[in-house]
Coordinates of N, CA and C in Angstrom, one line a residue:
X1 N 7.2 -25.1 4.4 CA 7.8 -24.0 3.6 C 8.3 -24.6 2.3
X2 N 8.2 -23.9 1.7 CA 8.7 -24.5 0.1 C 10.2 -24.5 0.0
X3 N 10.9 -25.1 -0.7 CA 12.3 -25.5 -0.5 C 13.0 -24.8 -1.6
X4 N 12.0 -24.8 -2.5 CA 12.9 -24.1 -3.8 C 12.9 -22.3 -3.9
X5 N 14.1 -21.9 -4.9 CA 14.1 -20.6 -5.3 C 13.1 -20.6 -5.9
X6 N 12.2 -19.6 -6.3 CA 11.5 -19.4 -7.5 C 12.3 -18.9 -8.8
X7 N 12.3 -19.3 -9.6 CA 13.3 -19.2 -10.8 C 12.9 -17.8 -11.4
X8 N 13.7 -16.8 -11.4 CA 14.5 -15.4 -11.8 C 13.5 -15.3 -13.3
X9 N 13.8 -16.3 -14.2 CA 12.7 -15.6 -15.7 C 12.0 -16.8 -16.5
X10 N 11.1 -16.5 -17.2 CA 10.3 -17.3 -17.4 C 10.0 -16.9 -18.9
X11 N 9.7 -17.5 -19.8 CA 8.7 -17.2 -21.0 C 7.5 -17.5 -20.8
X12 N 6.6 -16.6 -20.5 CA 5.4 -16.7 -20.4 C 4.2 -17.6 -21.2
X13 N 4.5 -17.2 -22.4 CA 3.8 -18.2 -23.5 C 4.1 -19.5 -23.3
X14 N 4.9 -20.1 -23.4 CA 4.9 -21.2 -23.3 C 4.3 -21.6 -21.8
X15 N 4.7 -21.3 -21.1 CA 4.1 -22.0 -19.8 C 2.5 -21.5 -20.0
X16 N 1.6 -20.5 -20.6 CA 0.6 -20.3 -20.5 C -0.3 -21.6 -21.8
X17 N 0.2 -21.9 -22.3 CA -0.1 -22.3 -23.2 C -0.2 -24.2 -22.9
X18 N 0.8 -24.5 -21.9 CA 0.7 -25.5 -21.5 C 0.2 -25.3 -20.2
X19 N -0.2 -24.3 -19.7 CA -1.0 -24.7 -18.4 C -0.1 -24.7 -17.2
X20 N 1.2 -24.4 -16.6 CA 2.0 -25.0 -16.4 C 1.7 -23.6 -15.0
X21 N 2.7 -24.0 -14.2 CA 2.9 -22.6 -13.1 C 4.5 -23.1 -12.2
X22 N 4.4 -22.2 -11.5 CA 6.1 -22.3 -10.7 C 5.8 -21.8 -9.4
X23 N 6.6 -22.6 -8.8 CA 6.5 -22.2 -6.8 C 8.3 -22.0 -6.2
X24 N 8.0 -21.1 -5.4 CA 9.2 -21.1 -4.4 C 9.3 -20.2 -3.6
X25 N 10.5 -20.3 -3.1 CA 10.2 -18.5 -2.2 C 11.5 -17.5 -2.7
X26 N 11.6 -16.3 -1.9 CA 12.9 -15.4 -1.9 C 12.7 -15.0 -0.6
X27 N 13.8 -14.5 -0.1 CA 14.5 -13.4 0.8 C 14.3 -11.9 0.0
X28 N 14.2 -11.2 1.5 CA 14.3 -9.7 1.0 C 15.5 -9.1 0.4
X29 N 16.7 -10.0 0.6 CA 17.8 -9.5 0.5 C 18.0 -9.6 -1.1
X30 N 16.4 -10.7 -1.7 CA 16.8 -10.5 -3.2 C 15.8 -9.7 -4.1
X31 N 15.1 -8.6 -3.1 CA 14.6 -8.2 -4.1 C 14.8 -6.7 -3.9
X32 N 16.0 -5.7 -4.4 CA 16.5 -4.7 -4.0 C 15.5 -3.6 -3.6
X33 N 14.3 -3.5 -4.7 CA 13.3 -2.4 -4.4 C 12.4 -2.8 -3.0
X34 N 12.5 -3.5 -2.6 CA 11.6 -4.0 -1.3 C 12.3 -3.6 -0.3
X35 N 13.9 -3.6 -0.1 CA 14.6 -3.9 0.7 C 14.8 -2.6 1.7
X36 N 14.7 -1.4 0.9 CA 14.6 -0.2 2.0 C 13.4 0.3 2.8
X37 N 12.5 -0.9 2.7 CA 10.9 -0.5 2.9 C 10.5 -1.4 4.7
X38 N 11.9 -2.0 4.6 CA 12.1 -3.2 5.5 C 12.7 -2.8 6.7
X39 N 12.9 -3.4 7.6 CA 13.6 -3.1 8.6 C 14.6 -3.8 9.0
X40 N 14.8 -4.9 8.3 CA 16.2 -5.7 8.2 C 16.0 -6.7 7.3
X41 N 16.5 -7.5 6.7 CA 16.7 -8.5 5.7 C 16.4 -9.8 5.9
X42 N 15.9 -9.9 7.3 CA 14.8 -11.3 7.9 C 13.7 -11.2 7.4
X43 N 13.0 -12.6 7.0 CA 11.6 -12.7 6.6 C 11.6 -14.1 5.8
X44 N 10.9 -14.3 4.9 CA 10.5 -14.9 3.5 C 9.6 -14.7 3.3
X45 N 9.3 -15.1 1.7 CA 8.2 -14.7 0.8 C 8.2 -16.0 0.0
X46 N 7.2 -16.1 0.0 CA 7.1 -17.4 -0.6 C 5.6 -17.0 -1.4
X47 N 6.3 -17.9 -2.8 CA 5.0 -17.7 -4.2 C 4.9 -18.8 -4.7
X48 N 3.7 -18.6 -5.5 CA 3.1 -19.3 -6.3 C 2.5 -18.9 -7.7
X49 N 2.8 -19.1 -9.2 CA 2.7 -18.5 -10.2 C 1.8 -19.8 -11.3
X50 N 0.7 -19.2 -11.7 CA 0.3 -20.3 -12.5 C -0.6 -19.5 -13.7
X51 N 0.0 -19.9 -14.7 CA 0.0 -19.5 -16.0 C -1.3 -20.1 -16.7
X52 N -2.4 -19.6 -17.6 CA -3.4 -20.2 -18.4 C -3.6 -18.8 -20.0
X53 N -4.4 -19.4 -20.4 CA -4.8 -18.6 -21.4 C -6.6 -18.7 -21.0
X54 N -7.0 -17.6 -21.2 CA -8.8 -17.7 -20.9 C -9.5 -17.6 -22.1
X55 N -10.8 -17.5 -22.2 CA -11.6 -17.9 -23.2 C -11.4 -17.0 -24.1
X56 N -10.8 -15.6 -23.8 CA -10.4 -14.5 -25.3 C -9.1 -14.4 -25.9
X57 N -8.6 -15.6 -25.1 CA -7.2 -16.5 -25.5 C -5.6 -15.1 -24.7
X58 N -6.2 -14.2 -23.9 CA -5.1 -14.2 -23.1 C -4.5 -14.8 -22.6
X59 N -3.1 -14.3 -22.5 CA -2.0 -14.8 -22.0 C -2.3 -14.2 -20.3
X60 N -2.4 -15.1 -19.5 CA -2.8 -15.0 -18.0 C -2.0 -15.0 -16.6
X61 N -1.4 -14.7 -15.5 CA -0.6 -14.9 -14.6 C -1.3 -14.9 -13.7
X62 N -1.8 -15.5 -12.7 CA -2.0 -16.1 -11.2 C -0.9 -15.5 -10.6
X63 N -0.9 -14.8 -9.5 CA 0.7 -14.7 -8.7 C -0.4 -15.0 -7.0
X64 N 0.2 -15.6 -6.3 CA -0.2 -15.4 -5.1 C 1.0 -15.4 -4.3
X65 N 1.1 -15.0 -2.7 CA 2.2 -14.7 -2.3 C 2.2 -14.4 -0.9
X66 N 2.8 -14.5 -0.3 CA 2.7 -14.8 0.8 C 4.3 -14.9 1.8
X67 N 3.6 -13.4 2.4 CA 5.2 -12.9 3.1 C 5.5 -12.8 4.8
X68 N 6.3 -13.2 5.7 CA 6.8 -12.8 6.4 C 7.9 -12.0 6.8
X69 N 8.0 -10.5 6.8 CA 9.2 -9.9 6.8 C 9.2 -8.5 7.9
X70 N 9.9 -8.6 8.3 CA 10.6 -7.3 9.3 C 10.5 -6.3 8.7
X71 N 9.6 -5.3 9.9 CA 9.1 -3.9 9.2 C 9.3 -3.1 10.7
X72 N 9.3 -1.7 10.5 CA 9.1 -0.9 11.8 C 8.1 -0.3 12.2
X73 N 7.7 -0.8 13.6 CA 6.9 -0.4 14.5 C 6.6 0.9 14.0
X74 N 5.5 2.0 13.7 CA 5.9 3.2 13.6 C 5.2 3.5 15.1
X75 N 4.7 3.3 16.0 CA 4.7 3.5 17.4 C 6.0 3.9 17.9
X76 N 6.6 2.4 18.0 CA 7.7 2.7 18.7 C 9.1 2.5 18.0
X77 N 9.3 2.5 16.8 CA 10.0 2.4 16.0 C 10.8 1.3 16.2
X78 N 10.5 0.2 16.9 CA 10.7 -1.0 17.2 C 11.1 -2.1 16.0
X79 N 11.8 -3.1 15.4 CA 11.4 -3.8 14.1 C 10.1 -5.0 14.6
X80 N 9.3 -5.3 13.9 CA 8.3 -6.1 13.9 C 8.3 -7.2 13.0
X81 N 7.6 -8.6 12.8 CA 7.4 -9.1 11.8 C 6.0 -9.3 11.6
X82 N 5.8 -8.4 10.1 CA 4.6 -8.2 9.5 C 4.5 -9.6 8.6
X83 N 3.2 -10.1 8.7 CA 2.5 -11.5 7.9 C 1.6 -10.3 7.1
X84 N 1.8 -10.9 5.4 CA 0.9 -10.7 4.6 C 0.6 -11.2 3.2
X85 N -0.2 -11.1 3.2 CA -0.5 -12.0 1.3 C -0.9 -11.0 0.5
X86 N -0.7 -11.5 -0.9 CA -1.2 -10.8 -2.4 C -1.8 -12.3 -3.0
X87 N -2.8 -11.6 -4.1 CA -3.5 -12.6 -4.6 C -4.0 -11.7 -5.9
X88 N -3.2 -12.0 -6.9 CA -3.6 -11.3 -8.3 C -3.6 -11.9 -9.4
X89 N -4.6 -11.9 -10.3 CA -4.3 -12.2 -11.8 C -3.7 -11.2 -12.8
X90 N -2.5 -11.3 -13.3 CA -2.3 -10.2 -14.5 C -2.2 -11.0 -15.8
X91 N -2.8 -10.2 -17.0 CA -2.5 -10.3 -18.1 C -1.4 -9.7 -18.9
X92 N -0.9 -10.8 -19.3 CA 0.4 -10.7 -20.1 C 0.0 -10.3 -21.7
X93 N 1.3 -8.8 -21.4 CA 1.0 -8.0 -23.3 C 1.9 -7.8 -23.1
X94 N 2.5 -7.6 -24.7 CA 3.6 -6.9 -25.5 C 3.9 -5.4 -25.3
X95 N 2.8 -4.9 -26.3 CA 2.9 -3.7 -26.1 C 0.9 -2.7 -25.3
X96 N 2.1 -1.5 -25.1 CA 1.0 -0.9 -25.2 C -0.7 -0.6 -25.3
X97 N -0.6 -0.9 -27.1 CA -1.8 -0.5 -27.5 C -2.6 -2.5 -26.7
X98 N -1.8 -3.3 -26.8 CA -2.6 -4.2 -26.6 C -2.9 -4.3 -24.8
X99 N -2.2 -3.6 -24.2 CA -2.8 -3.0 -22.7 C -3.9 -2.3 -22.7
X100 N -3.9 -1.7 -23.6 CA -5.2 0.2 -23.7 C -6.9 -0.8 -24.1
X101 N -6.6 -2.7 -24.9 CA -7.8 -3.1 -25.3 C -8.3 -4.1 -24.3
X102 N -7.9 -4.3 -23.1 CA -8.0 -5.6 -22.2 C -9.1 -5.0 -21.4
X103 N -9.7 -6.2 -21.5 CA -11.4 -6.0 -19.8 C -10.7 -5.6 -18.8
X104 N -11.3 -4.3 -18.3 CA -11.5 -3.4 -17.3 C -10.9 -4.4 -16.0
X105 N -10.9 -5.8 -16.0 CA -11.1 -6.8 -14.8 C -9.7 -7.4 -14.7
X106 N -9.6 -7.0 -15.6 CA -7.5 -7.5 -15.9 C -6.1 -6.3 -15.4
X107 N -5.5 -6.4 -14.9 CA -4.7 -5.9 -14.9 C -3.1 -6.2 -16.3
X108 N -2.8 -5.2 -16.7 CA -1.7 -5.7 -17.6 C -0.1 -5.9 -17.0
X109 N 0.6 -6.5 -17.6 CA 2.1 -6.9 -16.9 C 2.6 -6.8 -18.9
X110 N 3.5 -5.5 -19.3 CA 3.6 -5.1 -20.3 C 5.3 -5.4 -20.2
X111 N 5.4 -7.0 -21.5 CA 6.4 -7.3 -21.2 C 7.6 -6.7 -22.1
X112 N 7.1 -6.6 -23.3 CA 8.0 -6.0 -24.4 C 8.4 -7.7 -25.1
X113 N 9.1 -7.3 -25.8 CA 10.6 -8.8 -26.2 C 11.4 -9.4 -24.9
X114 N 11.3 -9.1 -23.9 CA 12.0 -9.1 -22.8 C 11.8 -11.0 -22.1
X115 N 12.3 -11.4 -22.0 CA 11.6 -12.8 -21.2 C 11.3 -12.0 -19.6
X116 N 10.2 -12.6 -19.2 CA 9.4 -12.2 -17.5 C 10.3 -12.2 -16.8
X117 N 10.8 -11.2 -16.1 CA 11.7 -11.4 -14.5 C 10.3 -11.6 -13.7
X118 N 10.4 -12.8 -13.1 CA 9.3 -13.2 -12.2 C 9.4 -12.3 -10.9
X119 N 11.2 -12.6 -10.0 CA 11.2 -11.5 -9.4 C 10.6 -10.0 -9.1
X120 N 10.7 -9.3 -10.4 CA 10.5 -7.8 -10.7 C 8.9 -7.8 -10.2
X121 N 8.4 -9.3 -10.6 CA 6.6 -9.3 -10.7 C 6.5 -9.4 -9.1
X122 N 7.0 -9.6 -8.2 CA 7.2 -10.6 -7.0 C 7.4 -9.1 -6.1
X123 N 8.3 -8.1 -7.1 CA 8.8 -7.3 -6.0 C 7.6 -6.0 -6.0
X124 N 6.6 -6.0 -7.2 CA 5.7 -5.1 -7.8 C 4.2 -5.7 -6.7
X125 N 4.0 -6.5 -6.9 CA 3.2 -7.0 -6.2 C 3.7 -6.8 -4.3
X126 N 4.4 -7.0 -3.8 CA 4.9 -7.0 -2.5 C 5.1 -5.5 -2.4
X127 N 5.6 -4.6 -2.9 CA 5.6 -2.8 -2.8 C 3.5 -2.7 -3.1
X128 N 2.9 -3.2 -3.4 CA 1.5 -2.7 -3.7 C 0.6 -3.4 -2.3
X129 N 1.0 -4.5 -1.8 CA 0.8 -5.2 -0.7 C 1.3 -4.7 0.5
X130 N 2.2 -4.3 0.7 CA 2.7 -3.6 2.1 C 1.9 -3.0 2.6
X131 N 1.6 -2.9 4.1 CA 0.7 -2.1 4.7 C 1.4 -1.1 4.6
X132 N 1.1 0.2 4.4 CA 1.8 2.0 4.5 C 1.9 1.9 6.3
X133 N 1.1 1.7 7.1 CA 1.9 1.9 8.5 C 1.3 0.5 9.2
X134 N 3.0 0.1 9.9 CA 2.3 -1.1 10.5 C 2.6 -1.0 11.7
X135 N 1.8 -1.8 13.0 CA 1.9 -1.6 14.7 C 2.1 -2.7 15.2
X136 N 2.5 -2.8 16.2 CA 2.0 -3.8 17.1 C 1.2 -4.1 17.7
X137 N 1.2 -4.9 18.5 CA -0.3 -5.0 19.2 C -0.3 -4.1 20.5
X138 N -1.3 -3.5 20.4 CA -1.2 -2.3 21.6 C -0.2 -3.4 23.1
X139 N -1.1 -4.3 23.3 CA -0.1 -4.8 24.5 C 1.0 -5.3 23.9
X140 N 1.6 -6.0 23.2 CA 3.0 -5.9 22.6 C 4.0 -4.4 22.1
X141 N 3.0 -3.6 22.1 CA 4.2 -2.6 21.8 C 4.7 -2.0 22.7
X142 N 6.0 -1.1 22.5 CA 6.7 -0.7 23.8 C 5.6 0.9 24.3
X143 N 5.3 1.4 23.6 CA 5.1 2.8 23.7 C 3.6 2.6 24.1
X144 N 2.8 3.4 24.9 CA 1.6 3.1 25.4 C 0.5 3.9 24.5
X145 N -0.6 3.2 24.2 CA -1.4 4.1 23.3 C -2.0 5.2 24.1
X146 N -2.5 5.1 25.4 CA -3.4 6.0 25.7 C -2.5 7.1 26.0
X147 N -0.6 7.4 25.8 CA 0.0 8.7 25.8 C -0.7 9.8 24.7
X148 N -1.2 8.8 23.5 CA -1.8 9.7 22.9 C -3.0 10.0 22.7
X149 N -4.0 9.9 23.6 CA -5.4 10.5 24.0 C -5.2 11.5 24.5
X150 N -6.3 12.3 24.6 CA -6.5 13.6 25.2 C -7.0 13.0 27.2
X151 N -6.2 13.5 27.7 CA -6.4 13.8 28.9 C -8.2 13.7 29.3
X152 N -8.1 12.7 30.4 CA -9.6 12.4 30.3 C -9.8 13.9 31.1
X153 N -9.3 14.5 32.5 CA -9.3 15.4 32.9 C -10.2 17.2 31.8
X154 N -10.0 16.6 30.7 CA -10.2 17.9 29.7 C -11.5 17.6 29.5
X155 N -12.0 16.1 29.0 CA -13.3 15.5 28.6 C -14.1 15.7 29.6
X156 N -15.5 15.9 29.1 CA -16.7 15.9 29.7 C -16.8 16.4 31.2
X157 N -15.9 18.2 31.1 CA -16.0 18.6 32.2 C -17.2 19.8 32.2
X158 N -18.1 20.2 31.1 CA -18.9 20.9 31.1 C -18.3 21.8 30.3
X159 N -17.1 22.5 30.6 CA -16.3 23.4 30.6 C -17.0 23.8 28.7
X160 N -17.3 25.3 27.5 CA -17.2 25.3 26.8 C -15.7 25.6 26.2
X161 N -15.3 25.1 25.4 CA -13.9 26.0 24.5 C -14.4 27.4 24.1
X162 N -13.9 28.3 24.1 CA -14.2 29.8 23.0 C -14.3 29.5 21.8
X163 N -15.2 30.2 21.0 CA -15.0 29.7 19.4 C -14.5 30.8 19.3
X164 N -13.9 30.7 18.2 CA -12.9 31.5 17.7 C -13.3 32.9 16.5
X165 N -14.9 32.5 16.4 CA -15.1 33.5 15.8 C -16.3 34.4 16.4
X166 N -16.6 34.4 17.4 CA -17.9 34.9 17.9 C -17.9 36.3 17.9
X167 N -16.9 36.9 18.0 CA -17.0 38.4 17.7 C -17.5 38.8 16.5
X168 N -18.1 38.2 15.4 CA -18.6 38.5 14.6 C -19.9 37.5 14.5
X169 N -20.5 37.1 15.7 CA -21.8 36.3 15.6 C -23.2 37.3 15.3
X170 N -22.7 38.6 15.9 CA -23.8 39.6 15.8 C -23.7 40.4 15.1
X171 N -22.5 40.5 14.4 CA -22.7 41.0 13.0 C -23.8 40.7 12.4
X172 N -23.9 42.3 11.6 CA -24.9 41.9 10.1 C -24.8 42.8 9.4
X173 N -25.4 41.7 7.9 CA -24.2 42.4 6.6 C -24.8 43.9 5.9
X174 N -25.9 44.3 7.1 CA -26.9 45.6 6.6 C -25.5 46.7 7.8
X175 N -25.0 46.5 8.6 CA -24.2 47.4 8.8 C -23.0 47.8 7.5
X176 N -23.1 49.3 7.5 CA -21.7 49.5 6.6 C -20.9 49.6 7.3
X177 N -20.3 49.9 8.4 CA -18.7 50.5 8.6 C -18.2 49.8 9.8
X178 N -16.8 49.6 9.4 CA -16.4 48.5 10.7 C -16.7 49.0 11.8
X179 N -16.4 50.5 12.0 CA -16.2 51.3 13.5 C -17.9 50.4 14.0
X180 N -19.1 50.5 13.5 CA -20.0 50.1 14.1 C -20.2 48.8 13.9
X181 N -19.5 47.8 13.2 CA -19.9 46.3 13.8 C -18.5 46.3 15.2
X182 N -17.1 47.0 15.2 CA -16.6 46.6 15.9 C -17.2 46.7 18.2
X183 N -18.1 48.1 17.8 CA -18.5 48.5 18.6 C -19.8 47.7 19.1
X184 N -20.3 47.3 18.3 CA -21.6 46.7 18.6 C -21.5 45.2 18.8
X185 N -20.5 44.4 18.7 CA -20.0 43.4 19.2 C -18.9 42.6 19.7
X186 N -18.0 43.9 20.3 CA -17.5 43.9 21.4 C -15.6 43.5 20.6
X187 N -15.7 43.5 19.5 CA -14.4 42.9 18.7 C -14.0 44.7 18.6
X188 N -12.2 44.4 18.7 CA -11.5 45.4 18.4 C -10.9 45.4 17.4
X189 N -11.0 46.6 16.7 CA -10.2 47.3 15.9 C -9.0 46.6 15.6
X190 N -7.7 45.9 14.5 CA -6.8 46.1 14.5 C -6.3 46.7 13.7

């Protein structure tokens, strides 16, 4: 496990420019927008950030990342601890218009004047990474899966269901008047 914080802000350029990158980890407890998504404030996250310029002389971000943090069962609403990784390159711009001209293959991280909250990058990436529903393992979880199958008793008893529209299977659209499709195929009037 890596020992260090990962350091809160960075100037980009320069570390891109010398090649440079940064490692450490955080707690959920430090990254506020993650924190309600969680099921308690146990876990770590642990990253890795390594900065280059590429051959059209972008400014480049490497983020990889790699989390263990307490989330809820939505089975049994149990807390769990979910393992998961991110693995992204973003490209670092200023503004806007220099976002709207970057290869389709880049994602942008649009900084302004602002020095990088690495964090903010940390907590953007880990909200895009989260699984939307996570489980247990059917035999680890408390709640049994097959409560929610259909009754084998119902399956493959020959039996058909009613369709729901067959009163009008013998309809046809050369009849005019309801009184004679209702009569001629057995559907009543309401």
């Amino acid at each position: 496990m890596l020992a260090d914080r990962l350091p809160t802000t960075l100037d980009v350029r320069k570390a891109a420019v010398r090649g440079s990158g940064v490692s450490g980890f955080l707690k959920p407890l430090d990254l506020p927008r993650v924190r309600p998504l969680l099921a308690s404030d146990d876990g770590t996250i642990s990253v890795e950030m390594a900065f280059s310029r590429d051959e059209e002389r972008h400014y480049l971000m490497s983020v990889a990342i790699e989390a263990a943090v307490a989330v809820t069962c939505q089975r049994c609403l149990e807390p769990m601890t979910e393992h998961f990784g991110s693995n992204s390159t973003l490209a670092v711009v200023w503004t806007d218009q220099e976002a709207a001209h970057l290869p389709k293959h880049l994602d942008p991280l649009i900084l302004g004047d602002l020095p990088c909250d690495l964090w903010q990058v940390v907590e953007d990436e880990l909200i895009l990474a989260l699984p939307a529903f996570s489980y247990h393992s059917s035999d680890a979880c408390k709640v049994n899966i097959d409560d929610f199958s259909d009754p084998v008793s119902l399956r493959g008893t020959g039996e058909e269901k009613p369709k729901p529209l067959t009163c009008w299977e013998n309809s046809s659209p050369a009849k005019s008047t309801k009184s004679t499709r209702s009569q001629s195929n057995g559907c009543s009037e309401k």
